[in-house]
PDB file of C-alpha atoms in Angstrom:
ATOM      1  CA  MET A   1      13.757 -29.749  27.302  1.00  0.00           C
ATOM      2  CA  GLU A   2      12.998 -29.446  23.587  1.00  0.00           C
ATOM      3  CA  GLN A   3       9.285 -30.104  24.219  1.00  0.00           C
ATOM      4  CA  ASN A   4       9.147 -27.398  26.904  1.00  0.00           C
ATOM      5  CA  GLN A   5      10.841 -24.985  24.528  1.00  0.00           C
ATOM      6  CA  LEU A   6       8.300 -25.848  21.846  1.00  0.00           C
ATOM      7  CA  ASN A   7       5.420 -25.272  24.278  1.00  0.00           C
ATOM      8  CA  GLY A   8       6.884 -21.951  25.325  1.00  0.00           C
ATOM      9  CA  ASN A   9       7.304 -20.988  21.686  1.00  0.00           C
ATOM     10  CA  ALA A  10       3.675 -21.831  20.936  1.00  0.00           C
ATOM     11  CA  LYS A  11       2.462 -19.907  23.988  1.00  0.00           C
ATOM     12  CA  LYS A  12       4.386 -16.863  22.802  1.00  0.00           C
ATOM     13  CA  GLY A  13       2.767 -17.224  19.381  1.00  0.00           C
ATOM     14  CA  TYR A  14      -0.730 -17.450  20.843  1.00  0.00           C
ATOM     15  CA  PHE A  15      -0.040 -14.404  23.012  1.00  0.00           C
ATOM     16  CA  PHE A  16       1.014 -12.431  19.926  1.00  0.00           C
ATOM     17  CA  VAL A  17      -2.139 -13.523  18.089  1.00  0.00           C
ATOM     18  CA  PHE A  18      -4.276 -12.504  21.064  1.00  0.00           C
ATOM     19  CA  LEU A  19      -2.720  -9.034  20.995  1.00  0.00           C
ATOM     20  CA  THR A  20      -3.283  -8.951  17.241  1.00  0.00           C
ATOM     21  CA  GLY A  21      -7.001  -9.572  17.693  1.00  0.00           C
ATOM     22  CA  VAL A  22      -7.273  -6.872  20.357  1.00  0.00           C
ATOM     23  CA  PHE A  23      -5.534  -4.197  18.286  1.00  0.00           C
ATOM     24  CA  PHE A  24      -7.307  -5.219  15.064  1.00  0.00           C
ATOM     25  CA  SER A  25     -10.646  -4.865  16.856  1.00  0.00           C
ATOM     26  CA  PHE A  26      -9.860  -1.347  18.048  1.00  0.00           C
ATOM     27  CA  GLU A  27      -8.913  -0.345  14.514  1.00  0.00           C
ATOM     28  CA  VAL A  28     -12.043  -1.793  12.875  1.00  0.00           C
ATOM     29  CA  ILE A  29     -14.396  -0.339  15.499  1.00  0.00           C
ATOM     30  CA  GLY A  30     -12.694   3.055  15.286  1.00  0.00           C
ATOM     31  CA  PHE A  31     -12.843   3.256  11.502  1.00  0.00           C
ATOM     32  CA  LYS A  32     -16.454   2.037  11.475  1.00  0.00           C
ATOM     33  CA  GLU A  33     -17.433   4.847  13.844  1.00  0.00           C
ATOM     34  CA  ILE A  34     -15.539   7.398  11.739  1.00  0.00           C
ATOM     35  CA  PHE A  35     -17.243   6.204   8.550  1.00  0.00           C
ATOM     36  CA  LYS A  36     -20.556   6.450  10.380  1.00  0.00           C
ATOM     37  CA  LYS A  37     -20.037  10.082  11.426  1.00  0.00           C
ATOM     38  CA  PHE A  38     -18.032  11.402   8.454  1.00  0.00           C
ATOM     39  CA  HIS A  39     -18.524  10.724   4.756  1.00  0.00           C
ATOM     40  CA  LEU A  40     -14.911   9.862   4.001  1.00  0.00           C
ATOM     41  CA  ARG A  41     -13.714   8.047   0.932  1.00  0.00           C
ATOM     42  CA  PRO A  42     -11.967   4.780   1.930  1.00  0.00           C
ATOM     43  CA  GLU A  43      -8.608   5.745   0.416  1.00  0.00           C
ATOM     44  CA  ILE A  44      -8.652   9.124   2.206  1.00  0.00           C
ATOM     45  CA  ALA A  45      -9.280   7.508   5.591  1.00  0.00           C
ATOM     46  CA  ALA A  46      -6.634   4.846   4.921  1.00  0.00           C
ATOM     47  CA  PHE A  47      -4.022   7.361   3.741  1.00  0.00           C
ATOM     48  CA  TYR A  48      -4.377   9.756   6.664  1.00  0.00           C
ATOM     49  CA  GLY A  49      -4.385   6.829   9.071  1.00  0.00           C
ATOM     50  CA  VAL A  50      -1.237   5.071   7.868  1.00  0.00           C
ATOM     51  CA  ALA A  51       0.607   8.341   7.124  1.00  0.00           C
ATOM     52  CA  ILE A  52       0.097   9.688  10.654  1.00  0.00           C
ATOM     53  CA  ALA A  53       0.923   6.287  12.160  1.00  0.00           C
ATOM     54  CA  ALA A  54       4.141   6.225  10.107  1.00  0.00           C
ATOM     55  CA  LEU A  55       5.091   9.718  11.318  1.00  0.00           C
ATOM     56  CA  ILE A  56       4.535   8.687  14.929  1.00  0.00           C
ATOM     57  CA  VAL A  57       6.724   5.577  14.816  1.00  0.00           C
ATOM     58  CA  THR A  58       9.454   6.807  12.450  1.00  0.00           C
ATOM     59  CA  PRO A  59      11.667   8.248  15.256  1.00  0.00           C
ATOM     60  CA  PHE A  60      11.471   4.866  17.005  1.00  0.00           C
ATOM     61  CA  PHE A  61      13.313   3.313  14.051  1.00  0.00           C
ATOM     62  CA  LEU A  62      15.529   6.088  12.729  1.00  0.00           C
ATOM     63  CA  PHE A  63      17.119   7.095  16.054  1.00  0.00           C
ATOM     64  CA  ASN A  64      18.292   3.590  16.909  1.00  0.00           C
ATOM     65  CA  LEU A  65      21.178   1.914  15.062  1.00  0.00           C
ATOM     66  CA  LYS A  66      19.972  -1.636  15.659  1.00  0.00           C
ATOM     67  CA  ARG A  67      16.493  -0.883  14.353  1.00  0.00           C
ATOM     68  CA  ARG A  68      17.892   0.923  11.308  1.00  0.00           C
ATOM     69  CA  GLU A  69      19.964  -2.157  10.517  1.00  0.00           C
ATOM     70  CA  SER A  70      16.880  -4.307  10.954  1.00  0.00           C
ATOM     71  CA  LEU A  71      15.054  -2.179   8.380  1.00  0.00           C
ATOM     72  CA  LYS A  72      17.921  -2.587   5.913  1.00  0.00           C
ATOM     73  CA  THR A  73      18.032  -6.345   6.471  1.00  0.00           C
ATOM     74  CA  THR A  74      14.263  -6.655   5.976  1.00  0.00           C
ATOM     75  CA  ILE A  75      14.403  -4.688   2.727  1.00  0.00           C
ATOM     76  CA  ARG A  76      17.369  -6.687   1.453  1.00  0.00           C
ATOM     77  CA  ASN A  77      16.045 -10.139   2.357  1.00  0.00           C
ATOM     78  CA  ASN A  78      12.263  -9.715   2.179  1.00  0.00           C
ATOM     79  CA  GLY A  79      11.768  -6.696  -0.073  1.00  0.00           C
ATOM     80  CA  LYS A  80       9.883  -8.508  -2.851  1.00  0.00           C
ATOM     81  CA  VAL A  81       7.465 -10.205  -0.470  1.00  0.00           C
ATOM     82  CA  LEU A  82       6.955  -6.899   1.353  1.00  0.00           C
ATOM     83  CA  LEU A  83       6.246  -5.012  -1.875  1.00  0.00           C
ATOM     84  CA  VAL A  84       3.868  -7.521  -3.447  1.00  0.00           C
ATOM     85  CA  GLY A  85       2.087  -8.353  -0.187  1.00  0.00           C
ATOM     86  CA  THR A  86       1.602  -4.709   0.776  1.00  0.00           C
ATOM     87  CA  PHE A  87       0.296  -3.815  -2.683  1.00  0.00           C
ATOM     88  CA  CYS A  88      -2.303  -6.594  -2.351  1.00  0.00           C
ATOM     89  CA  ASN A  89      -3.113  -5.348   1.157  1.00  0.00           C
ATOM     90  CA  ALA A  90      -3.672  -1.822  -0.181  1.00  0.00           C
ATOM     91  CA  ILE A  91      -6.241  -3.117  -2.658  1.00  0.00           C
ATOM     92  CA  GLY A  92      -7.923  -5.179   0.052  1.00  0.00           C
ATOM     93  CA  ILE A  93      -8.036  -2.262   2.503  1.00  0.00           C
ATOM     94  CA  VAL A  94      -9.730   0.136   0.068  1.00  0.00           C
ATOM     95  CA  MET A  95     -12.302  -2.509  -0.869  1.00  0.00           C
ATOM     96  CA  TYR A  96     -12.966  -3.501   2.745  1.00  0.00           C
ATOM     97  CA  TYR A  97     -13.351   0.091   3.936  1.00  0.00           C
ATOM     98  CA  TYR A  98     -15.724   0.816   1.063  1.00  0.00           C
ATOM     99  CA  ALA A  99     -17.930  -2.101   2.128  1.00  0.00           C
ATOM    100  CA  LEU A 100     -17.579  -1.199   5.814  1.00  0.00           C
ATOM    101  CA  ARG A 101     -18.976   2.279   5.134  1.00  0.00           C
ATOM    102  CA  ILE A 102     -22.271   0.872   3.902  1.00  0.00           C
ATOM    103  CA  SER A 103     -22.559  -2.368   5.914  1.00  0.00           C
ATOM    104  CA  ASP A 104     -22.980  -3.250   9.570  1.00  0.00           C
ATOM    105  CA  LEU A 105     -19.909  -4.140  11.614  1.00  0.00           C
ATOM    106  CA  GLY A 106     -20.946  -7.686  12.535  1.00  0.00           C
ATOM    107  CA  PRO A 107     -21.515  -9.201   9.061  1.00  0.00           C
ATOM    108  CA  SER A 108     -18.462  -7.406   7.666  1.00  0.00           C
ATOM    109  CA  ALA A 109     -16.202  -8.743  10.434  1.00  0.00           C
ATOM    110  CA  VAL A 110     -17.428 -12.297   9.861  1.00  0.00           C
ATOM    111  CA  LEU A 111     -17.036 -12.252   6.084  1.00  0.00           C
ATOM    112  CA  ILE A 112     -13.516 -10.801   6.161  1.00  0.00           C
ATOM    113  CA  LYS A 113     -12.371 -13.890   8.070  1.00  0.00           C
ATOM    114  CA  MET A 114     -12.784 -15.876   4.879  1.00  0.00           C
ATOM    115  CA  THR A 115      -9.035 -15.297   4.597  1.00  0.00           C
ATOM    116  CA  VAL A 116      -8.834 -18.624   6.435  1.00  0.00           C
ATOM    117  CA  LEU A 117     -10.558 -20.415   3.558  1.00  0.00           C
ATOM    118  CA  TYR A 118      -8.385 -18.654   1.005  1.00  0.00           C
ATOM    119  CA  ASN A 119      -5.225 -19.691   2.848  1.00  0.00           C
ATOM    120  CA  VAL A 120      -6.343 -23.312   2.636  1.00  0.00           C
ATOM    121  CA  ILE A 121      -7.041 -22.938  -1.090  1.00  0.00           C
ATOM    122  CA  LEU A 122      -3.650 -21.293  -1.669  1.00  0.00           C
ATOM    123  CA  GLY A 123      -1.977 -24.124   0.241  1.00  0.00           C
ATOM    124  CA  VAL A 124      -3.703 -26.747  -1.915  1.00  0.00           C
ATOM    125  CA  ALA A 125      -3.046 -24.899  -5.165  1.00  0.00           C
ATOM    126  CA  PHE A 126       0.568 -23.842  -4.631  1.00  0.00           C
ATOM    127  CA  LEU A 127       2.007 -25.825  -1.734  1.00  0.00           C
ATOM    128  CA  LYS A 128       0.701 -29.229  -2.888  1.00  0.00           C
ATOM    129  CA  GLU A 129      -1.385 -29.764   0.229  1.00  0.00           C
ATOM    130  CA  GLU A 130      -4.220 -32.297   0.049  1.00  0.00           C
ATOM    131  CA  MET A 131      -7.931 -31.494   0.219  1.00  0.00           C
ATOM    132  CA  ARG A 132      -9.894 -34.262   1.931  1.00  0.00           C
ATOM    133  CA  GLY A 133     -13.571 -34.941   2.532  1.00  0.00           C
ATOM    134  CA  PHE A 134     -13.629 -33.467   6.029  1.00  0.00           C
ATOM    135  CA  GLU A 135     -12.257 -30.206   4.670  1.00  0.00           C
ATOM    136  CA  MET A 136     -14.842 -30.142   1.873  1.00  0.00           C
ATOM    137  CA  ILE A 137     -17.555 -30.259   4.530  1.00  0.00           C
ATOM    138  CA  GLY A 138     -15.954 -27.255   6.191  1.00  0.00           C
ATOM    139  CA  ILE A 139     -15.934 -25.363   2.888  1.00  0.00           C
ATOM    140  CA  LEU A 140     -19.608 -26.162   2.286  1.00  0.00           C
ATOM    141  CA  PHE A 141     -20.486 -24.922   5.800  1.00  0.00           C
ATOM    142  CA  ALA A 142     -18.577 -21.716   5.190  1.00  0.00           C
ATOM    143  CA  ILE A 143     -20.299 -21.140   1.831  1.00  0.00           C
ATOM    144  CA  LEU A 144     -23.729 -21.722   3.383  1.00  0.00           C
ATOM    145  CA  GLY A 145     -22.881 -19.222   6.108  1.00  0.00           C
ATOM    146  CA  ILE A 146     -21.759 -16.694   3.485  1.00  0.00           C
ATOM    147  CA  ILE A 147     -25.100 -17.038   1.685  1.00  0.00           C
ATOM    148  CA  LEU A 148     -27.002 -16.429   4.927  1.00  0.00           C
ATOM    149  CA  ILE A 149     -24.875 -13.454   6.007  1.00  0.00           C
ATOM    150  CA  SER A 150     -24.911 -11.928   2.519  1.00  0.00           C
ATOM    151  CA  SER A 151     -28.704 -11.950   2.397  1.00  0.00           C
ATOM    152  CA  LEU A 152     -29.254 -10.007   5.622  1.00  0.00           C
ATOM    153  CA  ASP A 153     -31.711  -7.280   4.612  1.00  0.00           C
ATOM    154  CA  GLY A 154     -30.711  -3.837   5.846  1.00  0.00           C
ATOM    155  CA  GLN A 155     -27.355  -4.941   7.273  1.00  0.00           C
ATOM    156  CA  ILE A 156     -25.292  -5.849   4.240  1.00  0.00           C
ATOM    157  CA  GLN A 157     -25.892  -5.806   0.512  1.00  0.00           C
ATOM    158  CA  VAL A 158     -24.926  -8.649  -1.787  1.00  0.00           C
ATOM    159  CA  THR A 159     -22.552  -6.275  -3.584  1.00  0.00           C
ATOM    160  CA  SER A 160     -20.855  -5.379  -0.288  1.00  0.00           C
ATOM    161  CA  ALA A 161     -20.532  -9.057   0.638  1.00  0.00           C
ATOM    162  CA  ILE A 162     -18.847  -9.811  -2.707  1.00  0.00           C
ATOM    163  CA  ILE A 163     -16.468  -6.866  -2.235  1.00  0.00           C
ATOM    164  CA  ILE A 164     -15.517  -8.088   1.259  1.00  0.00           C
ATOM    165  CA  LEU A 165     -14.930 -11.629   0.006  1.00  0.00           C
ATOM    166  CA  ILE A 166     -12.630 -10.321  -2.728  1.00  0.00           C
ATOM    167  CA  SER A 167     -10.780  -8.096  -0.247  1.00  0.00           C
ATOM    168  CA  ALA A 168     -10.306 -11.098   2.060  1.00  0.00           C
ATOM    169  CA  PHE A 169      -8.456 -12.853  -0.759  1.00  0.00           C
ATOM    170  CA  PHE A 170      -6.069  -9.911  -1.140  1.00  0.00           C
ATOM    171  CA  PHE A 171      -5.430  -9.974   2.623  1.00  0.00           C
ATOM    172  CA  ALA A 172      -4.691 -13.700   2.488  1.00  0.00           C
ATOM    173  CA  ILE A 173      -1.990 -13.258  -0.155  1.00  0.00           C
ATOM    174  CA  GLN A 174       0.469 -11.489   2.164  1.00  0.00           C
ATOM    175  CA  SER A 175       0.222 -14.115   4.911  1.00  0.00           C
ATOM    176  CA  TYR A 176       0.717 -16.858   2.313  1.00  0.00           C
ATOM    177  CA  LEU A 177       3.780 -15.114   0.875  1.00  0.00           C
ATOM    178  CA  ILE A 178       5.319 -14.712   4.334  1.00  0.00           C
ATOM    179  CA  LYS A 179       4.897 -18.396   5.204  1.00  0.00           C
ATOM    180  CA  ARG A 180       6.078 -19.441   1.743  1.00  0.00           C
ATOM    181  CA  TYR A 181       9.194 -17.306   1.390  1.00  0.00           C
ATOM    182  CA  ILE A 182      10.261 -15.928   4.802  1.00  0.00           C
ATOM    183  CA  GLU A 183      11.705 -18.214   7.465  1.00  0.00           C
ATOM    184  CA  ASN A 184      12.132 -15.653  10.240  1.00  0.00           C
ATOM    185  CA  ILE A 185      10.371 -12.285  10.046  1.00  0.00           C
ATOM    186  CA  ASP A 186      11.077  -9.126  12.076  1.00  0.00           C
ATOM    187  CA  GLY A 187       7.506  -8.123  12.879  1.00  0.00           C
ATOM    188  CA  LEU A 188       8.182  -4.522  13.925  1.00  0.00           C
ATOM    189  CA  ALA A 189      10.406  -3.713  10.946  1.00  0.00           C
ATOM    190  CA  PHE A 190       8.046  -5.406   8.500  1.00  0.00           C
ATOM    191  CA  ALA A 191       5.005  -3.583   9.939  1.00  0.00           C
ATOM    192  CA  TYR A 192       6.781  -0.210   9.779  1.00  0.00           C
ATOM    193  CA  LEU A 193       7.934  -0.656   6.179  1.00  0.00           C
ATOM    194  CA  ARG A 194       4.429  -1.833   5.327  1.00  0.00           C
ATOM    195  CA  ILE A 195       2.753   1.365   6.568  1.00  0.00           C
ATOM    196  CA  LEU A 196       5.329   3.438   4.678  1.00  0.00           C
ATOM    197  CA  LEU A 197       4.485   1.565   1.488  1.00  0.00           C
ATOM    198  CA  LEU A 198       0.765   1.822   2.178  1.00  0.00           C
ATOM    199  CA  SER A 199       1.130   5.592   2.579  1.00  0.00           C
ATOM    200  CA  PHE A 200       2.849   5.765  -0.797  1.00  0.00           C
ATOM    201  CA  PHE A 201       0.294   3.512  -2.525  1.00  0.00           C
ATOM    202  CA  PHE A 202      -2.692   5.445  -1.151  1.00  0.00           C
ATOM    203  CA  ALA A 203      -1.080   8.805  -1.981  1.00  0.00           C
ATOM    204  CA  CYS A 204      -0.572   7.679  -5.594  1.00  0.00           C
ATOM    205  CA  TYR A 205      -4.145   6.379  -5.800  1.00  0.00           C
ATOM    206  CA  ILE A 206      -5.610   9.625  -4.425  1.00  0.00           C
ATOM    207  CA  THR A 207      -3.442  11.710  -6.763  1.00  0.00           C
ATOM    208  CA  MET A 208      -4.573   9.724  -9.807  1.00  0.00           C
ATOM    209  CA  ASN A 209      -8.215  10.192  -8.762  1.00  0.00           C
ATOM    210  CA  GLY A 210      -7.737  13.854  -7.854  1.00  0.00           C
ATOM    211  CA  SER A 211      -9.649  13.283  -4.611  1.00  0.00           C
ATOM    212  CA  TRP A 212      -7.382  15.007  -2.075  1.00  0.00           C
ATOM    213  CA  VAL A 213      -9.205  16.316   1.006  1.00  0.00           C
ATOM    214  CA  VAL A 214      -7.846  18.314   3.956  1.00  0.00           C
ATOM    215  CA  LEU A 215      -9.179  16.863   7.219  1.00  0.00           C
ATOM    216  CA  SER A 216      -9.495  18.519  10.598  1.00  0.00           C
ATOM    217  CA  PRO A 217      -6.666  17.941  13.124  1.00  0.00           C
ATOM    218  CA  VAL A 218      -8.973  16.003  15.453  1.00  0.00           C
ATOM    219  CA  LEU A 219     -10.171  13.640  12.711  1.00  0.00           C
ATOM    220  CA  THR A 220      -6.622  13.236  11.402  1.00  0.00           C
ATOM    221  CA  PHE A 221      -5.364  12.333  14.877  1.00  0.00           C
ATOM    222  CA  ALA A 222      -8.209   9.826  15.378  1.00  0.00           C
ATOM    223  CA  LEU A 223      -7.421   8.090  12.080  1.00  0.00           C
ATOM    224  CA  GLY A 224      -3.736   8.015  12.981  1.00  0.00           C
ATOM    225  CA  LEU A 225      -4.412   6.589  16.435  1.00  0.00           C
ATOM    226  CA  PHE A 226      -6.637   3.764  15.190  1.00  0.00           C
ATOM    227  CA  SER A 227      -4.149   2.998  12.407  1.00  0.00           C
ATOM    228  CA  LEU A 228      -1.281   2.937  14.902  1.00  0.00           C
ATOM    229  CA  LEU A 229      -3.176   0.296  16.874  1.00  0.00           C
ATOM    230  CA  GLY A 230      -4.198  -1.850  13.906  1.00  0.00           C
ATOM    231  CA  TYR A 231      -1.847  -1.212  11.005  1.00  0.00           C
ATOM    232  CA  PHE A 232       1.333  -1.039  13.082  1.00  0.00           C
ATOM    233  CA  LEU A 233       0.963  -2.716  16.480  1.00  0.00           C
ATOM    234  CA  GLY A 234      -1.641  -5.279  15.407  1.00  0.00           C
ATOM    235  CA  ARG A 235       0.275  -6.213  12.268  1.00  0.00           C
ATOM    236  CA  ALA A 236       3.629  -6.277  14.079  1.00  0.00           C
ATOM    237  CA  PHE A 237       2.296  -8.834  16.568  1.00  0.00           C
ATOM    238  CA  TYR A 238       0.688 -10.815  13.741  1.00  0.00           C
ATOM    239  CA  PHE A 239       3.921 -10.933  11.734  1.00  0.00           C
ATOM    240  CA  GLU A 240       5.854 -12.006  14.842  1.00  0.00           C
ATOM    241  CA  ALA A 241       3.347 -14.786  15.460  1.00  0.00           C
ATOM    242  CA  HIS A 242       4.310 -16.265  12.064  1.00  0.00           C
ATOM    243  CA  ASN A 243       7.653 -17.171  13.662  1.00  0.00           C
ATOM    244  CA  HIS A 244       6.004 -19.279  16.357  1.00  0.00           C
ATOM    245  CA  LEU A 245       2.865 -20.863  14.866  1.00  0.00           C
ATOM    246  CA  PRO A 246       1.790 -22.502  11.590  1.00  0.00           C
ATOM    247  CA  ILE A 247      -0.612 -20.401   9.559  1.00  0.00           C
ATOM    248  CA  SER A 248      -3.591 -22.635  10.400  1.00  0.00           C
ATOM    249  CA  LYS A 249      -3.205 -21.975  14.132  1.00  0.00           C
ATOM    250  CA  LEU A 250      -2.749 -18.270  13.498  1.00  0.00           C
ATOM    251  CA  ASN A 251      -6.096 -18.123  11.748  1.00  0.00           C
ATOM    252  CA  SER A 252      -7.914 -20.400  14.186  1.00  0.00           C
ATOM    253  CA  THR A 253      -7.124 -18.087  17.100  1.00  0.00           C
ATOM    254  CA  LEU A 254      -8.205 -15.013  15.138  1.00  0.00           C
ATOM    255  CA  LEU A 255     -11.657 -16.531  14.548  1.00  0.00           C
ATOM    256  CA  ILE A 256     -12.634 -15.151  17.965  1.00  0.00           C
ATOM    257  CA  GLU A 257     -12.275 -11.579  16.651  1.00  0.00           C
ATOM    258  CA  PRO A 258     -15.400 -11.426  14.415  1.00  0.00           C
ATOM    259  CA  VAL A 259     -17.546 -12.889  17.199  1.00  0.00           C
ATOM    260  CA  PHE A 260     -16.261 -10.159  19.525  1.00  0.00           C
ATOM    261  CA  LEU A 261     -16.890  -7.460  16.903  1.00  0.00           C
ATOM    262  CA  MET A 262     -20.385  -8.756  16.260  1.00  0.00           C
ATOM    263  CA  ALA A 263     -21.121  -8.531  19.988  1.00  0.00           C
ATOM    264  CA  ILE A 264     -19.806  -4.929  19.982  1.00  0.00           C
ATOM    265  CA  GLY A 265     -22.067  -4.110  17.039  1.00  0.00           C
ATOM    266  CA  VAL A 266     -25.127  -5.536  18.767  1.00  0.00           C
ATOM    267  CA  LEU A 267     -24.450  -4.136  22.257  1.00  0.00           C
ATOM    268  CA  PHE A 268     -23.063  -0.680  21.490  1.00  0.00           C
ATOM    269  CA  MET A 269     -23.941   0.124  17.860  1.00  0.00           C
ATOM    270  CA  HIS A 270     -27.522  -1.128  18.098  1.00  0.00           C
ATOM    271  CA  GLU A 271     -27.156  -3.563  15.207  1.00  0.00           C
ATOM    272  CA  PRO A 272     -29.965  -6.150  15.013  1.00  0.00           C
ATOM    273  CA  LEU A 273     -29.387  -9.826  15.749  1.00  0.00           C
ATOM    274  CA  PRO A 274     -31.851 -11.840  13.640  1.00  0.00           C
ATOM    275  CA  PRO A 275     -31.732 -15.659  13.606  1.00  0.00           C
ATOM    276  CA  LYS A 276     -30.289 -15.652  10.079  1.00  0.00           C
ATOM    277  CA  LYS A 277     -27.309 -13.634  11.322  1.00  0.00           C
ATOM    278  CA  ILE A 278     -26.669 -16.076  14.157  1.00  0.00           C
ATOM    279  CA  MET A 279     -27.009 -19.099  11.874  1.00  0.00           C
ATOM    280  CA  GLY A 280     -24.748 -17.605   9.215  1.00  0.00           C
ATOM    281  CA  THR A 281     -22.062 -16.819  11.779  1.00  0.00           C
ATOM    282  CA  VAL A 282     -22.264 -20.312  13.265  1.00  0.00           C
ATOM    283  CA  PHE A 283     -21.972 -21.946   9.821  1.00  0.00           C
ATOM    284  CA  ILE A 284     -18.993 -19.807   8.784  1.00  0.00           C
ATOM    285  CA  MET A 285     -17.133 -20.227  12.068  1.00  0.00           C
ATOM    286  CA  SER A 286     -17.886 -23.967  12.159  1.00  0.00           C
ATOM    287  CA  GLY A 287     -16.771 -24.448   8.577  1.00  0.00           C
ATOM    288  CA  LEU A 288     -13.529 -22.562   9.075  1.00  0.00           C
ATOM    289  CA  TYR A 289     -12.885 -24.388  12.338  1.00  0.00           C
ATOM    290  CA  LEU A 290     -13.380 -27.750  10.620  1.00  0.00           C
ATOM    291  CA  LEU A 291     -10.832 -26.740   7.994  1.00  0.00           C
ATOM    292  CA  ILE A 292      -8.289 -25.620  10.566  1.00  0.00           C
ATOM    293  CA  PHE A 293      -8.833 -28.427  13.100  1.00  0.00           C
ATOM    294  CA  HIS A 294      -8.500 -31.159  10.506  1.00  0.00           C
ATOM    295  CA  ARG A 295      -5.331 -29.664   9.037  1.00  0.00           C
ATOM    296  CA  GLN A 296      -3.827 -29.347  12.504  1.00  0.00           C
ATOM    297  CA  ARG A 297      -4.502 -33.041  13.171  1.00  0.00           C
ATOM    298  CA  LYS A 298      -2.771 -33.981   9.919  1.00  0.00           C
ATOM    299  CA  ILE A 299       0.253 -31.881  10.913  1.00  0.00           C
ATOM    300  CA  LYS A 300       0.463 -33.658  14.258  1.00  0.00           C
TER     301      LYS A 300
END
């Protein structure tokens, strides 16, 4: 009975992660197309997106007593993790969008998944997890893949690759904090409070830079729609999945996303597919899989 319950719990977690990948993909593709057609600053696109998404979902929370209580409980119990993690996310988002504006979708989507490697490093550094030879091989594979992807002429610049790798670290921090300090997370409440905080952070950043821009209603709606899919729904499912799966399995399932996005870039955005791109992707995915697979075996 307990084993069946565990299996059902894991299946629910994998289903949440699958939905996460779907909604994340829509968001990334949508923002890439917007950056391609409009010369928007990353913080402007991010602010309008999360602000409109927050406006859309606010009635869902405020007009229901149970959900309002859930928001209060999340703030009271998980407020520090929410604040620090979201601030790191805000930095990562601006950096990633900046790189996405000037780089092809495929290489960017692959490099951002280095959050998997960073989660392993954070686990070793702060959770006293061991790093063994098999995992070192995985890290070397991933680094070799990064070198290949980062040197793709015309698709991504070395500077952009470095920016994406740094942004991936900021994204990894929030997931680490959740697994480290939160036993049971309310995904919807956490995702909603996160987009509210992101709206505030981006508004402050834009105000300090004096870079406010008034966008057209159509563009504003498009940014809000893609943000609703990724920032709210995608993140809500991802946060919920933390309740059902260890962080290694969360990341292993999400490794399918960059492969899907690369295929979208090649098939519909006419991005080239040179051998170096294929080899780099294979090395990175193989290296990250070796890290995850080996750590899963140790857990078992």
